[in-house]
Amino acid sequence: MKFFKPAKALAKRFTREEDGATAIEYGLFAALIAAVIIGTVYTLGQNVNTGFQTVNDKLADPSCVATATTSC
């Protein structure tokens, strides 16, 4: 019987405390923010890569460099 009294008090205290739930919420928010950042960086990286590839292709074509036209 001596064991059940402290265990019961511990269980009551555990159900009243919300620190664990708050920590889980903060963890979920951090994961969501990280996912948004990763998605944004990935999309921007693809766009920047496409831009650099376009410039590289135009510089590699001698007719574009010689005429300096925008239609290349």
PDB file of C-alpha atoms in Angstrom:
ATOM      1  CA  MET A   1       0.000   0.000   0.000  1.00  0.00           C
ATOM      2  CA  LYS A   2       2.894   2.345   0.586  1.00  0.00           C
ATOM      3  CA  PHE A   3       3.768   2.231  -3.099  1.00  0.00           C
ATOM      4  CA  PHE A   4       0.326   3.189  -4.412  1.00  0.00           C
ATOM      5  CA  LYS A   5       0.028   6.476  -2.548  1.00  0.00           C
ATOM      6  CA  PRO A   6       3.168   8.082  -4.054  1.00  0.00           C
ATOM      7  CA  ALA A   7       2.386   6.567  -7.443  1.00  0.00           C
ATOM      8  CA  LYS A   8      -1.107   8.031  -7.345  1.00  0.00           C
ATOM      9  CA  ALA A   9       0.282  11.462  -6.397  1.00  0.00           C
ATOM     10  CA  LEU A  10       2.839  11.212  -9.188  1.00  0.00           C
ATOM     11  CA  ALA A  11       0.138  10.311 -11.711  1.00  0.00           C
ATOM     12  CA  LYS A  12      -2.002  13.287 -10.640  1.00  0.00           C
ATOM     13  CA  ARG A  13       0.954  15.647 -10.933  1.00  0.00           C
ATOM     14  CA  PHE A  14       1.843  14.225 -14.333  1.00  0.00           C
ATOM     15  CA  THR A  15      -1.658  14.818 -15.702  1.00  0.00           C
ATOM     16  CA  ARG A  16      -1.669  18.423 -14.466  1.00  0.00           C
ATOM     17  CA  GLU A  17       1.708  19.395 -15.899  1.00  0.00           C
ATOM     18  CA  GLU A  18       1.702  20.693 -19.452  1.00  0.00           C
ATOM     19  CA  ASP A  19       5.430  21.133 -19.984  1.00  0.00           C
ATOM     20  CA  GLY A  20       5.702  17.995 -22.088  1.00  0.00           C
ATOM     21  CA  ALA A  21       2.802  19.009 -24.316  1.00  0.00           C
ATOM     22  CA  THR A  22       4.290  22.475 -24.758  1.00  0.00           C
ATOM     23  CA  ALA A  23       7.644  20.990 -25.717  1.00  0.00           C
ATOM     24  CA  ILE A  24       5.976  18.746 -28.289  1.00  0.00           C
ATOM     25  CA  GLU A  25       4.099  21.716 -29.752  1.00  0.00           C
ATOM     26  CA  TYR A  26       7.323  23.712 -30.040  1.00  0.00           C
ATOM     27  CA  GLY A  27       8.967  20.740 -31.715  1.00  0.00           C
ATOM     28  CA  LEU A  28       6.131  20.468 -34.234  1.00  0.00           C
ATOM     29  CA  PHE A  29       6.307  24.196 -34.978  1.00  0.00           C
ATOM     30  CA  ALA A  30      10.072  23.949 -35.474  1.00  0.00           C
ATOM     31  CA  ALA A  31       9.633  20.984 -37.836  1.00  0.00           C
ATOM     32  CA  LEU A  32       6.985  22.862 -39.834  1.00  0.00           C
ATOM     33  CA  ILE A  33       9.170  25.956 -40.118  1.00  0.00           C
ATOM     34  CA  ALA A  34      12.133  23.811 -41.168  1.00  0.00           C
ATOM     35  CA  ALA A  35      10.033  22.109 -43.857  1.00  0.00           C
ATOM     36  CA  VAL A  36       8.921  25.483 -45.243  1.00  0.00           C
ATOM     37  CA  ILE A  37      12.498  26.765 -45.278  1.00  0.00           C
ATOM     38  CA  ILE A  38      13.772  23.630 -47.022  1.00  0.00           C
ATOM     39  CA  GLY A  39      11.026  23.857 -49.656  1.00  0.00           C
ATOM     40  CA  THR A  40      11.722  27.538 -50.289  1.00  0.00           C
ATOM     41  CA  VAL A  41      15.476  27.071 -50.562  1.00  0.00           C
ATOM     42  CA  TYR A  42      15.004  24.112 -52.901  1.00  0.00           C
ATOM     43  CA  THR A  43      12.676  26.089 -55.201  1.00  0.00           C
ATOM     44  CA  LEU A  44      14.888  29.171 -55.212  1.00  0.00           C
ATOM     45  CA  GLY A  45      17.930  26.994 -55.836  1.00  0.00           C
ATOM     46  CA  GLN A  46      16.319  25.500 -58.921  1.00  0.00           C
ATOM     47  CA  ASN A  47      15.409  28.963 -60.242  1.00  0.00           C
ATOM     48  CA  VAL A  48      18.916  30.300 -59.646  1.00  0.00           C
ATOM     49  CA  ASN A  49      20.415  27.216 -61.256  1.00  0.00           C
ATOM     50  CA  THR A  50      18.211  27.713 -64.330  1.00  0.00           C
ATOM     51  CA  GLY A  51      19.325  31.347 -64.565  1.00  0.00           C
ATOM     52  CA  PHE A  52      22.993  30.441 -64.341  1.00  0.00           C
ATOM     53  CA  GLN A  53      22.525  27.678 -66.904  1.00  0.00           C
ATOM     54  CA  THR A  54      20.914  30.161 -69.324  1.00  0.00           C
ATOM     55  CA  VAL A  55      23.829  32.578 -68.922  1.00  0.00           C
ATOM     56  CA  ASN A  56      26.306  29.723 -69.340  1.00  0.00           C
ATOM     57  CA  ASP A  57      24.580  28.525 -72.518  1.00  0.00           C
ATOM     58  CA  LYS A  58      24.603  32.021 -74.008  1.00  0.00           C
ATOM     59  CA  LEU A  59      28.264  32.531 -73.155  1.00  0.00           C
ATOM     60  CA  ALA A  60      29.123  29.163 -74.671  1.00  0.00           C
ATOM     61  CA  ASP A  61      27.486  30.089 -78.011  1.00  0.00           C
ATOM     62  CA  PRO A  62      30.017  32.221 -79.954  1.00  0.00           C
ATOM     63  CA  SER A  63      27.337  33.808 -82.149  1.00  0.00           C
ATOM     64  CA  CYS A  64      25.568  35.203 -79.068  1.00  0.00           C
ATOM     65  CA  VAL A  65      28.750  36.674 -77.633  1.00  0.00           C
ATOM     66  CA  ALA A  66      29.785  38.224 -80.948  1.00  0.00           C
ATOM     67  CA  THR A  67      26.453  39.874 -81.729  1.00  0.00           C
ATOM     68  CA  ALA A  68      25.365  40.602 -78.134  1.00  0.00           C
ATOM     69  CA  THR A  69      21.725  40.140 -79.046  1.00  0.00           C
ATOM     70  CA  THR A  70      19.019  39.096 -76.648  1.00  0.00           C
ATOM     71  CA  SER A  71      17.454  36.661 -79.117  1.00  0.00           C
ATOM     72  CA  CYS A  72      20.071  33.956 -78.602  1.00  0.00           C
TER      73      CYS A  72
END
